[in-house]
PDB file of C-alpha atoms and ligand atoms in Angstrom:
ATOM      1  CA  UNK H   1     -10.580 -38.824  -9.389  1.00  0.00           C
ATOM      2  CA  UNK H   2      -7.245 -37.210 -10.275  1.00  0.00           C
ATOM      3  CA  UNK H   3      -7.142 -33.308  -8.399  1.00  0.00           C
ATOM      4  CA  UNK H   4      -6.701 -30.503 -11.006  1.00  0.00           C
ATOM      5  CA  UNK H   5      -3.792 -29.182 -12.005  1.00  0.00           C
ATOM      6  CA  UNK H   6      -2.768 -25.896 -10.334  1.00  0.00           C
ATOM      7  CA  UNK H   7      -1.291 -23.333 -12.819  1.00  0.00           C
ATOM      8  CA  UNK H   8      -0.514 -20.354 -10.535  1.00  0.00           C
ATOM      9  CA  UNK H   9      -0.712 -19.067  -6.974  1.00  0.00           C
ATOM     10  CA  UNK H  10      -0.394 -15.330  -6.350  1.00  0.00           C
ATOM     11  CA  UNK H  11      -1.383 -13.164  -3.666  1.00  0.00           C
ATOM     12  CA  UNK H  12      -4.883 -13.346  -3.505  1.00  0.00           C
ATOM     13  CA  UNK H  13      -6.045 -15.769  -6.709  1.00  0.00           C
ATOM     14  CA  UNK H  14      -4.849 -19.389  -7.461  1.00  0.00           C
ATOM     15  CA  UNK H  15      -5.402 -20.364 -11.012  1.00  0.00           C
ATOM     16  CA  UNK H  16      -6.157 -23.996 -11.670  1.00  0.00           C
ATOM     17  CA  UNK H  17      -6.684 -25.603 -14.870  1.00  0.00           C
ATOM     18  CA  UNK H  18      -9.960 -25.351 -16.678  1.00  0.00           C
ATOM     19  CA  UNK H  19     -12.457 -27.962 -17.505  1.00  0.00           C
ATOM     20  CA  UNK H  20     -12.476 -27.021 -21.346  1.00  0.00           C
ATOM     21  CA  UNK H  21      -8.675 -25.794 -23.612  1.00  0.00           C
ATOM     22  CA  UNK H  22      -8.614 -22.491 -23.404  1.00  0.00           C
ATOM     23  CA  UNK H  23     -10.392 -21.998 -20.276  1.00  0.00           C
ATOM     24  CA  UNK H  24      -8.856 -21.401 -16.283  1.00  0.00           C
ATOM     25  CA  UNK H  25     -11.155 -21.846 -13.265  1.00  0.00           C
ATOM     26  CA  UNK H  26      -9.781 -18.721 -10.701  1.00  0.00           C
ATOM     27  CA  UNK H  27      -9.888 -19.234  -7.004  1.00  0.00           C
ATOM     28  CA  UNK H  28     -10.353 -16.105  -4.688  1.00  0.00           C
ATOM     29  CA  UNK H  29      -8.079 -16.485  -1.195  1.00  0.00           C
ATOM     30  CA  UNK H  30      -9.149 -14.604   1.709  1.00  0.00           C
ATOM     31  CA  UNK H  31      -5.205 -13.985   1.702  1.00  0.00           C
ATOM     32  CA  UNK H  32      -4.026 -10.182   1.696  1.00  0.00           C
ATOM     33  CA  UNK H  33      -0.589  -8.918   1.789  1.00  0.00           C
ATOM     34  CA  UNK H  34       0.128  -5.531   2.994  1.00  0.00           C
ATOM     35  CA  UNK H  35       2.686  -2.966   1.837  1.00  0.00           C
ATOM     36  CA  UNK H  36       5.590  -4.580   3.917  1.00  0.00           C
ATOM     37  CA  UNK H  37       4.694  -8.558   2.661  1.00  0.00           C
ATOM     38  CA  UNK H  38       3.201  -8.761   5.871  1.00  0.00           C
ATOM     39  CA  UNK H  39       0.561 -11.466   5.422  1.00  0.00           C
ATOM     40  CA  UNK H  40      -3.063 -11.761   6.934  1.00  0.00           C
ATOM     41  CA  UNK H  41      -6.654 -12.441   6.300  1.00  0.00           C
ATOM     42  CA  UNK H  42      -9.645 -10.913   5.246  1.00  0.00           C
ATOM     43  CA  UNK H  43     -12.463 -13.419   6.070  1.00  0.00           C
ATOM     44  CA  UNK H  44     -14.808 -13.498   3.280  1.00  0.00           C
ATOM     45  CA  UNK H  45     -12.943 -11.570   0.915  1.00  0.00           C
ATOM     46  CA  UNK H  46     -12.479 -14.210  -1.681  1.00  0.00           C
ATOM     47  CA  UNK H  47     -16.233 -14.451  -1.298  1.00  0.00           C
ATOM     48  CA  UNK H  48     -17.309 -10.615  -2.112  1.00  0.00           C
ATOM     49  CA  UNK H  49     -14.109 -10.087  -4.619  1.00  0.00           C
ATOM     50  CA  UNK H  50     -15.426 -13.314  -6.405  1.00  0.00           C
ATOM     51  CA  UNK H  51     -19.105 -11.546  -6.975  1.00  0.00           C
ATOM     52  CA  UNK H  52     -17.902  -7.839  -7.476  1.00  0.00           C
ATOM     53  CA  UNK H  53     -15.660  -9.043 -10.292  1.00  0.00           C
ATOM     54  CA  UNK H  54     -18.123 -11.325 -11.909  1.00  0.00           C
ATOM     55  CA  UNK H  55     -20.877  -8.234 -11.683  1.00  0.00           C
ATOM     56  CA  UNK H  56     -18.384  -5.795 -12.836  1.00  0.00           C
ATOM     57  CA  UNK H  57     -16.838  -7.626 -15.821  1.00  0.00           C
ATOM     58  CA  UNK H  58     -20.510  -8.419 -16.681  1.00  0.00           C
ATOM     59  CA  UNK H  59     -21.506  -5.261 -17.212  1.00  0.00           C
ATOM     60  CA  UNK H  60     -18.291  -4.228 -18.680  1.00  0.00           C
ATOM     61  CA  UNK H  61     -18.771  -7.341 -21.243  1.00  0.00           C
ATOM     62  CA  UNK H  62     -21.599  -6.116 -22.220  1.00  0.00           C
ATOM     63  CA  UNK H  63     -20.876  -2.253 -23.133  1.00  0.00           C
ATOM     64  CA  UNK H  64     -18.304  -4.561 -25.367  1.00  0.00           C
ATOM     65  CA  UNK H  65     -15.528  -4.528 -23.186  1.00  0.00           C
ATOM     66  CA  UNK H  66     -13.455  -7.873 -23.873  1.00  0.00           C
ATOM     67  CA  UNK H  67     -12.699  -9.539 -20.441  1.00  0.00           C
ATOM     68  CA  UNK H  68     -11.909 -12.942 -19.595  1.00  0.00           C
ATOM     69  CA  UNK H  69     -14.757 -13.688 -17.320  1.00  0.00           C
ATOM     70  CA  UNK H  70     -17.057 -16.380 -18.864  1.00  0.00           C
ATOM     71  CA  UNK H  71     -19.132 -17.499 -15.713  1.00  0.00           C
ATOM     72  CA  UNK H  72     -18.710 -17.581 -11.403  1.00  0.00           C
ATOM     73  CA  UNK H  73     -19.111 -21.535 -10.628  1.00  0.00           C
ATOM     74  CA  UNK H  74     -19.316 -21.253  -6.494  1.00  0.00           C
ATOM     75  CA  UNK H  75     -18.391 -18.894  -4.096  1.00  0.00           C
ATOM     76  CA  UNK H  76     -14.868 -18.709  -4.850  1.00  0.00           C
ATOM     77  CA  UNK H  77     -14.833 -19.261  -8.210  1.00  0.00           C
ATOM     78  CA  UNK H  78     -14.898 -18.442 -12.066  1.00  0.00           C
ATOM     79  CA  UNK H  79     -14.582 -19.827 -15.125  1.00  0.00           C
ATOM     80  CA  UNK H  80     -12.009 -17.442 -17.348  1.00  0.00           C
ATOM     81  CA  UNK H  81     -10.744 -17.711 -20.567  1.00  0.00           C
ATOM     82  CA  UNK H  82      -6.972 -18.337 -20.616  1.00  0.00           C
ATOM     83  CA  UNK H  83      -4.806 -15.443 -21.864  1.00  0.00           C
ATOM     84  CA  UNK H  84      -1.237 -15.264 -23.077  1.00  0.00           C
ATOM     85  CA  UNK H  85      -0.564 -12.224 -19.987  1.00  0.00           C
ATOM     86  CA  UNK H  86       1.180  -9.354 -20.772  1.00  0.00           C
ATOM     87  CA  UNK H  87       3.099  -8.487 -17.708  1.00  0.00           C
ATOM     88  CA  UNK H  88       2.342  -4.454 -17.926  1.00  0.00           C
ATOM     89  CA  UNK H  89      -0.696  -3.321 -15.187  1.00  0.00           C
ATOM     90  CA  UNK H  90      -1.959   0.168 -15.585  1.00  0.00           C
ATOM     91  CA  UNK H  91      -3.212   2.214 -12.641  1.00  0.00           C
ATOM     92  CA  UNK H  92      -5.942   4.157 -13.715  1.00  0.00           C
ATOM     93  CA  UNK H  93      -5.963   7.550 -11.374  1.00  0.00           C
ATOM     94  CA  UNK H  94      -8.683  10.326 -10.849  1.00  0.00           C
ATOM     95  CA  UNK H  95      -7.765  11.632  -7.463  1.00  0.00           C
ATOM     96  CA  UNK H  96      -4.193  11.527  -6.290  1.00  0.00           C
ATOM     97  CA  UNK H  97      -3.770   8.792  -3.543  1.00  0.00           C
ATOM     98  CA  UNK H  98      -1.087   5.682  -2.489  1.00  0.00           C
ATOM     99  CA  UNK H  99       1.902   5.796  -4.478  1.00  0.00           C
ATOM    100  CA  UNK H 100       1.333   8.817  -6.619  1.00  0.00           C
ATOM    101  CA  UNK H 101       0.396  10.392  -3.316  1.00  0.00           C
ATOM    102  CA  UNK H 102       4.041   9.663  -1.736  1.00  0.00           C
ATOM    103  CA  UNK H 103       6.464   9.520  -5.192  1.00  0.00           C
ATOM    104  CA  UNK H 104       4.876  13.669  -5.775  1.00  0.00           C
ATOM    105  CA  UNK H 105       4.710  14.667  -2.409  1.00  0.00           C
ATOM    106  CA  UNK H 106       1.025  16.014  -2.659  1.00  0.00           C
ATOM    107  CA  UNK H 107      -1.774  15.546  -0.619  1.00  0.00           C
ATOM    108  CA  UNK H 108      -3.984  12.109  -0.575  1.00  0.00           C
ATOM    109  CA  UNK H 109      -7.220  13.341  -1.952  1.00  0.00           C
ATOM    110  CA  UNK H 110      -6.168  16.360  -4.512  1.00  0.00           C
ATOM    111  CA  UNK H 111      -8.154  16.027  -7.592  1.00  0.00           C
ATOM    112  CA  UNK H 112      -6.413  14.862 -10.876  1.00  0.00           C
ATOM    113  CA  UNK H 113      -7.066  17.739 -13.780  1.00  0.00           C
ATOM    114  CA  UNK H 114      -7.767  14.734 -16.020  1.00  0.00           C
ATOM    115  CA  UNK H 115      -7.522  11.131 -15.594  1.00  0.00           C
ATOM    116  CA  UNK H 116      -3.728   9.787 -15.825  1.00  0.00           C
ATOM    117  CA  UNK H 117      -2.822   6.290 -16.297  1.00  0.00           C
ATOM    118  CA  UNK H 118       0.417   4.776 -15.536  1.00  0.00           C
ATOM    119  CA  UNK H 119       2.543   1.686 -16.693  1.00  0.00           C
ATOM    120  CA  UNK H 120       4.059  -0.362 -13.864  1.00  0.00           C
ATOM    121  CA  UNK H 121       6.004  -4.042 -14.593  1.00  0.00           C
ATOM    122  CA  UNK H 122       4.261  -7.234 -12.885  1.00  0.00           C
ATOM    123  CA  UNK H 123       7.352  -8.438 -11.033  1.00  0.00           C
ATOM    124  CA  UNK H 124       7.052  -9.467  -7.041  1.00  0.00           C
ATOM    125  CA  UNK H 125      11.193  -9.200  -6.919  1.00  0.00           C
ATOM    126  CA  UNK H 126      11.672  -5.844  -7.599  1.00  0.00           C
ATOM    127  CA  UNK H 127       7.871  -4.587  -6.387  1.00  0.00           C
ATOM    128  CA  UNK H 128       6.580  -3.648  -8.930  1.00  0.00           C
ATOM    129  CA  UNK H 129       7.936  -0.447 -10.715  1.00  0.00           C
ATOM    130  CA  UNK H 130       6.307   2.004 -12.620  1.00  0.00           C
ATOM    131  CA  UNK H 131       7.713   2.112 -16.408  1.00  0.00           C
ATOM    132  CA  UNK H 132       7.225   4.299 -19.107  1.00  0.00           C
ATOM    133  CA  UNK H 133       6.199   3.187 -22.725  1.00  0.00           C
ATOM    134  CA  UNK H 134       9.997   3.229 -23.836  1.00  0.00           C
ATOM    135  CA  UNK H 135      10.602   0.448 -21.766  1.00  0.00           C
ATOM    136  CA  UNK H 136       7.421  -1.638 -22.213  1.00  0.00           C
ATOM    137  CA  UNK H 137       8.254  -1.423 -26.215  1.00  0.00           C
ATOM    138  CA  UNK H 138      11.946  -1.433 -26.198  1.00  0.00           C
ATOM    139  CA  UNK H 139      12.203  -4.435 -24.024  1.00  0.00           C
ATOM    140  CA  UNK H 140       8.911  -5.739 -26.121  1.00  0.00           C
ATOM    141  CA  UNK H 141       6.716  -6.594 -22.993  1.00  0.00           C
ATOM    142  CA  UNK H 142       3.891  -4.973 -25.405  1.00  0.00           C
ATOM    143  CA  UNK H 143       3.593  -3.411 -28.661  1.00  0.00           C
ATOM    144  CA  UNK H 144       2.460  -0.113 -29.487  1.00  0.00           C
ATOM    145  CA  UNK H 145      -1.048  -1.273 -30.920  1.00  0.00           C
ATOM    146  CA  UNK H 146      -1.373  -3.192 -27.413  1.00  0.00           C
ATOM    147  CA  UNK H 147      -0.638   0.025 -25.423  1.00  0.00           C
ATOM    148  CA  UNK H 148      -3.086   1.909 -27.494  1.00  0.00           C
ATOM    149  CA  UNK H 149      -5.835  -0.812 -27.108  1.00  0.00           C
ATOM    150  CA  UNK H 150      -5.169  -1.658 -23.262  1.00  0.00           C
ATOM    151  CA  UNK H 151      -5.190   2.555 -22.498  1.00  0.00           C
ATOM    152  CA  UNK H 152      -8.638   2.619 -24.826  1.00  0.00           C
ATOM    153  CA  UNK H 153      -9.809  -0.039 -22.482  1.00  0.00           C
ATOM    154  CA  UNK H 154      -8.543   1.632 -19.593  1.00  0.00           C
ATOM    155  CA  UNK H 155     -10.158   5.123 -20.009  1.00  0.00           C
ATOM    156  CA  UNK H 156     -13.111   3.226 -21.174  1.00  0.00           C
ATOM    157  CA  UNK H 157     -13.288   0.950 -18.147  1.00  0.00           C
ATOM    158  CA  UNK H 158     -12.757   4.026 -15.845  1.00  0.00           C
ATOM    159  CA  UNK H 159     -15.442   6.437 -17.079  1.00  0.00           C
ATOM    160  CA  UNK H 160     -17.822   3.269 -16.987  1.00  0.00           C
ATOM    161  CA  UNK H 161     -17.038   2.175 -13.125  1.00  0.00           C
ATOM    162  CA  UNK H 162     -16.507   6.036 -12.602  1.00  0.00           C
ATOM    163  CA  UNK H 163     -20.493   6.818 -12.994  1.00  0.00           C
ATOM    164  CA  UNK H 164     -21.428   3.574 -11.421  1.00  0.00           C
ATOM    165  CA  UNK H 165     -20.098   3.906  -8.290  1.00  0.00           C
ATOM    166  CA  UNK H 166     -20.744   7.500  -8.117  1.00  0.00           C
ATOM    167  CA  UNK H 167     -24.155   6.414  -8.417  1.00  0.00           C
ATOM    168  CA  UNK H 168     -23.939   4.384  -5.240  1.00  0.00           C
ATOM    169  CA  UNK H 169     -22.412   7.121  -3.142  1.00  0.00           C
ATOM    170  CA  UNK H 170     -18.336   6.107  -3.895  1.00  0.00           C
ATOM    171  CA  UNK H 171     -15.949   7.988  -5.473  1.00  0.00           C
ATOM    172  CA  UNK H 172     -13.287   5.479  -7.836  1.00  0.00           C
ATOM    173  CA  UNK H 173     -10.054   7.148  -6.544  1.00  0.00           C
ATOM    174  CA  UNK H 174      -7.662   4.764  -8.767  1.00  0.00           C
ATOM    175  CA  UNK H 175      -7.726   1.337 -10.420  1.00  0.00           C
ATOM    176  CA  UNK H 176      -5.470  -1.428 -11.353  1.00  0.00           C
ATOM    177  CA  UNK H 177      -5.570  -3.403 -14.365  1.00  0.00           C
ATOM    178  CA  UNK H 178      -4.072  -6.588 -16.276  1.00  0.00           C
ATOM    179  CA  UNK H 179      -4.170  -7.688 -19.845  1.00  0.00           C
ATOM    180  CA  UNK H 180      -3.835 -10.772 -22.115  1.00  0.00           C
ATOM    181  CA  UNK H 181      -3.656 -11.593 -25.714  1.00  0.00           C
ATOM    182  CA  UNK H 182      -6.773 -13.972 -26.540  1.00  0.00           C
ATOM    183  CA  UNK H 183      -5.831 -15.509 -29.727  1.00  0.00           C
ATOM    184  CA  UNK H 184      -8.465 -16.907 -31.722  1.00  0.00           C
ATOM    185  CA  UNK H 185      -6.717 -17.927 -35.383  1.00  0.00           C
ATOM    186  CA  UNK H 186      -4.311 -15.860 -36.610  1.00  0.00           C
ATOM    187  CA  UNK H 187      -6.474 -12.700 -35.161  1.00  0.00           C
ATOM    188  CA  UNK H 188      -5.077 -11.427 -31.637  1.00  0.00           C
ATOM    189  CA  UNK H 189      -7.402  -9.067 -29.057  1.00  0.00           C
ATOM    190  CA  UNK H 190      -6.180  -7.599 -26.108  1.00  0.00           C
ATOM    191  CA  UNK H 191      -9.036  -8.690 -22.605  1.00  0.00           C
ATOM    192  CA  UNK H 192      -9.254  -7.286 -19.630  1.00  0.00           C
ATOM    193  CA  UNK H 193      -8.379 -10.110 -16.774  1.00  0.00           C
ATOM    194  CA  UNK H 194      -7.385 -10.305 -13.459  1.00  0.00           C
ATOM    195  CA  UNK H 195     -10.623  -8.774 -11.203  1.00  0.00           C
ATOM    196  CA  UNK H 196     -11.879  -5.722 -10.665  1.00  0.00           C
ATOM    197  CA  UNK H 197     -12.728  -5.420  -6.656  1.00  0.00           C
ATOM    198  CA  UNK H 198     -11.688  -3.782  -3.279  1.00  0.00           C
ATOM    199  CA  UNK H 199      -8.063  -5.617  -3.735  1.00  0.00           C
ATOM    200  CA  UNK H 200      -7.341  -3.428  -6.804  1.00  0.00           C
ATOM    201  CA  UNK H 201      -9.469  -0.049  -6.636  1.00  0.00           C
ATOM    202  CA  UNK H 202      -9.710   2.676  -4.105  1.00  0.00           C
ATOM    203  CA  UNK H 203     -13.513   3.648  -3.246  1.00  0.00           C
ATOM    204  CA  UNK H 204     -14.090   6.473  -0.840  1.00  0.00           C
ATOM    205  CA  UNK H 205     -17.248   7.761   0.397  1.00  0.00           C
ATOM    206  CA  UNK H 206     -18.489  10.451  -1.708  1.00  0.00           C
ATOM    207  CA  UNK H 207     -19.823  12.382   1.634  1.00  0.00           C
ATOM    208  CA  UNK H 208     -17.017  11.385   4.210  1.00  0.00           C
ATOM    209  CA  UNK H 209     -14.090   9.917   2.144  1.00  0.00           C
ATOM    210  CA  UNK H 210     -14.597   7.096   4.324  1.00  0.00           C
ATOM    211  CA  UNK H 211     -11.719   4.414   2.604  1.00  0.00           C
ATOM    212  CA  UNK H 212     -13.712   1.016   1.282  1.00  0.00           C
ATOM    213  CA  UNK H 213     -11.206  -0.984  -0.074  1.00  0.00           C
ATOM    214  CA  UNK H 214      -8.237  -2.847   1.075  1.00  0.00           C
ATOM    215  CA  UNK H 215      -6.251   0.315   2.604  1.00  0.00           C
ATOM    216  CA  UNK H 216      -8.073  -0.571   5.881  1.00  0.00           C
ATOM    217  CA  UNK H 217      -6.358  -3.528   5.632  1.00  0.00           C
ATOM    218  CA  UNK H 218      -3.113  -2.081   4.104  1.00  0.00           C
ATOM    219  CA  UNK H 219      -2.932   0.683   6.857  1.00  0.00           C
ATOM    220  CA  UNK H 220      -4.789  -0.766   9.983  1.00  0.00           C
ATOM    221  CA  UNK H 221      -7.573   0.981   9.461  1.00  0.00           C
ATOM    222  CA  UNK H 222      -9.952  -1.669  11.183  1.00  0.00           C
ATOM    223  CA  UNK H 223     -13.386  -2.896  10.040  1.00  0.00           C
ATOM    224  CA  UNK H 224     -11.684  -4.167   7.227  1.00  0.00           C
ATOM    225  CA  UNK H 225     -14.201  -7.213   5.818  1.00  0.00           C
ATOM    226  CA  UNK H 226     -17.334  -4.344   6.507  1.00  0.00           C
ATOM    227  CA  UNK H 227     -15.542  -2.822   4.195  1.00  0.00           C
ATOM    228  CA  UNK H 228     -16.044  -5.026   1.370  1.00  0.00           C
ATOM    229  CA  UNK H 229     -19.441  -5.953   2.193  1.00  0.00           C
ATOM    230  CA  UNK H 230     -20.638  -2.622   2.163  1.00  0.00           C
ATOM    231  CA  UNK H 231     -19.276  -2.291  -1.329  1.00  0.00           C
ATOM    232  CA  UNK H 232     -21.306  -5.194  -2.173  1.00  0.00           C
ATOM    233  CA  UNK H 233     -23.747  -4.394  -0.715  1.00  0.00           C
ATOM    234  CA  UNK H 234     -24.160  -0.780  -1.949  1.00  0.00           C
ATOM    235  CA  UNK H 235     -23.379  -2.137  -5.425  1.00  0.00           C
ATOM    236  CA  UNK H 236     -26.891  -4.565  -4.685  1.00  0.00           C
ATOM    237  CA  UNK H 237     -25.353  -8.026  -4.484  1.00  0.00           C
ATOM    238  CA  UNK H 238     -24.920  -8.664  -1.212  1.00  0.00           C
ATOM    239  CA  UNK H 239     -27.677 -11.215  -0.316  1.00  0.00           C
ATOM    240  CA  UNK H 240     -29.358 -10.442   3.354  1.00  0.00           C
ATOM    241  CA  UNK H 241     -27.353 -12.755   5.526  1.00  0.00           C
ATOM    242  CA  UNK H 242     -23.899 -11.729   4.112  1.00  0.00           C
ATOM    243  CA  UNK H 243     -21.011 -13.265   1.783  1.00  0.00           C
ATOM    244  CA  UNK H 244     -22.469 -17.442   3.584  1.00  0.00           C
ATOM    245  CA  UNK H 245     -25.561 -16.512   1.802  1.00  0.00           C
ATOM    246  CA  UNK H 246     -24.163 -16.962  -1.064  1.00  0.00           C
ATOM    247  CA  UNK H 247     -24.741 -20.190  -3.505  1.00  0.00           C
ATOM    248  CA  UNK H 248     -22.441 -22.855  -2.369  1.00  0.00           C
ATOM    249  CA  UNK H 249     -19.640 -24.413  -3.817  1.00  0.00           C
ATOM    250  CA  UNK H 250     -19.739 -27.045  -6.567  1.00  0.00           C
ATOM    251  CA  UNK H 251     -16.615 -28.642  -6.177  1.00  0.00           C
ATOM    252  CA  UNK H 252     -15.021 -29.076  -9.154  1.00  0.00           C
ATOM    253  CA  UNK H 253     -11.994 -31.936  -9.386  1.00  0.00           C
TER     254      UNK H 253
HETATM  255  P1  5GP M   1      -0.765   2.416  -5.709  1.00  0.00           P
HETATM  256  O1  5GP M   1       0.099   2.441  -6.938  1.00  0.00           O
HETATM  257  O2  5GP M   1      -1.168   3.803  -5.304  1.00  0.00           O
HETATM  258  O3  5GP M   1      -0.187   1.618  -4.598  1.00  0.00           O
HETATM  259  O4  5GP M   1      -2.102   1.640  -6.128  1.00  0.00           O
HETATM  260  C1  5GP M   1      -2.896   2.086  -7.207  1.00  0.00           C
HETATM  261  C2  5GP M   1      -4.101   1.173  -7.355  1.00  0.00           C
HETATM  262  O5  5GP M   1      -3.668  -0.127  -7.731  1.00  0.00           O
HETATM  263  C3  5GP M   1      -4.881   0.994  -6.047  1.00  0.00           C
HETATM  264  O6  5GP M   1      -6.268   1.036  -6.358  1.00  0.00           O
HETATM  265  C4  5GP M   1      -4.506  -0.356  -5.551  1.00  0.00           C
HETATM  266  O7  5GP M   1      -5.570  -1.005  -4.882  1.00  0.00           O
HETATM  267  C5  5GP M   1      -4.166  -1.093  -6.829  1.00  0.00           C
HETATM  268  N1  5GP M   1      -3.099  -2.063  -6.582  1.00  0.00           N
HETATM  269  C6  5GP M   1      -1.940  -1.827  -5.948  1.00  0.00           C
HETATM  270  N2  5GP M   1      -1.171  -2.952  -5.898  1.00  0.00           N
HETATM  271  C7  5GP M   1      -1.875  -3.897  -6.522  1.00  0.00           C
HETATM  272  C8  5GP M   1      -1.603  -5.278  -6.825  1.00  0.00           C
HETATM  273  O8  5GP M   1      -0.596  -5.860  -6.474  1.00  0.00           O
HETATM  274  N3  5GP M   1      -2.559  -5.925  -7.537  1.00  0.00           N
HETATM  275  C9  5GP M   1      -3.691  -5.313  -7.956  1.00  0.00           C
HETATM  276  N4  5GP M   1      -4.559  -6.017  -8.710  1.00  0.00           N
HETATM  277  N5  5GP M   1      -3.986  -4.033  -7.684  1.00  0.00           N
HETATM  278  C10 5GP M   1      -3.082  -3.324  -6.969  1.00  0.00           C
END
């Protein structure tokens, strides 16, 4: 039997080519990078993102939030609709923290007025940047309707995760998130994609702003993988006997 085709690798996901057109099956690593490229592991982090992100974009699905997700097929992977990827992610911030933290010189953990959600460019060879809306149009990475669906999503996205980890005792500090066009026909809607997880959001401890999310990884923090699993856990889908609990793998060629 011929091995699938691989579409992508990134830091933490591979994409490989889906069983149906249209569709992507997305493998979660255990692989982390840290702010200097260093590279390391998380064991069983592929695992726990894998879960939080299919729980997460299944509840967002159905408040009617497009995503991607269709269904998880094993432990370290989904089934995801393939997107034409717009290569804008927005940070979604309620409490100042990591790069807003350092660029404004203010104090990790000073409360944002309002939410505030920034524009950076997807590009690994020059890290990154944040952008502003003149460049994402001008340079036509997105149009203006996309911008004003993707920071709908966005706002709606955070006041949704907002309340439900507040209700398990975490406070959403900040968020990152991707977007695709899903065509269907000659009709085009923008879908959340990527994952939503301890890779891409910052959860503190509402009582002891205990970090939960990959800055114990990013800043030696230690008890990194408890980490995750006690956002899984708290969030109810952690089964007893941790992350090898979990169904196994169907192995799809
Ligand atoms: P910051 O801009 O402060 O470094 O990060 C803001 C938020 O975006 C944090 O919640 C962080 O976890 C998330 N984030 C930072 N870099 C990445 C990345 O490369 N991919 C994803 N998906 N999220 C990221």
């Amino acid at each position: 039997m011929a091995r699938r085709k691989q579409i992508y690798e990134g830091k933490s996901k591979i994409l490989f080519e889906g069983p149906e057109p249209g569709t992507l099956v997305q493998y979660f690593k255990d692989d982390a990078l840290d702010r200097d490229n260093r590279k390391g592991t998380i064991t069983g982090k592929g695992v726990i993102n894998n879960r939080i992100s299919e729980y997460l974009m299944g509840l967002l699905g159905e408040i009617g939030v497009p995503t991607h997700f269709i269904r998880r097929l094993n432990m370290r992977e989904q089934l995801i609709r393939e997107l034409e990827m717009i290569p804008v992610a927005l940070v979604v911030r309620n409490v100042v923290a990591g790069r807003m933290a350092k660029r404004l010189s203010m104090p990790e953990g000073t409360p944002l007025p309002r939410s505030i959600v920034e524009y950076y460019l997807k590009s690994d060879d020059v890290e990154d940047p944040m952008i502003a809306e003149e460049h994402i149009t001008a340079f036509d990475w997105a149009g203006t309707q996309d911008l004003d669906d993707m920071m709908a999503l966005a706002l709606r996205v955070n006041d949704f995760l907002n309340g439900l980890f507040y209700g398990v005792g975490l406070r959403l500090v900040d968020f990152r998130l991707e977007f695709g066009r899903l065509w269907e026909g000659d009709f085009m809607r923008i879908v959340l994609a990527d994952e939503i997880s301890p890779d891409t959001c910052r959860l503190w401890d509402i009582k002891t702003n205990e970090k939960l999310d990959k800055d114990r990884f990013r800043r030696d923090l230690g008890h990194v993988e408890e980490a995750y699993q006690e956002v899984a856990s708290r969030l109810g889908i952690l089964p007893e006997g941790g992350p090898r609990d979990m169904k196994g793998p169907e192995v799809m060629q």
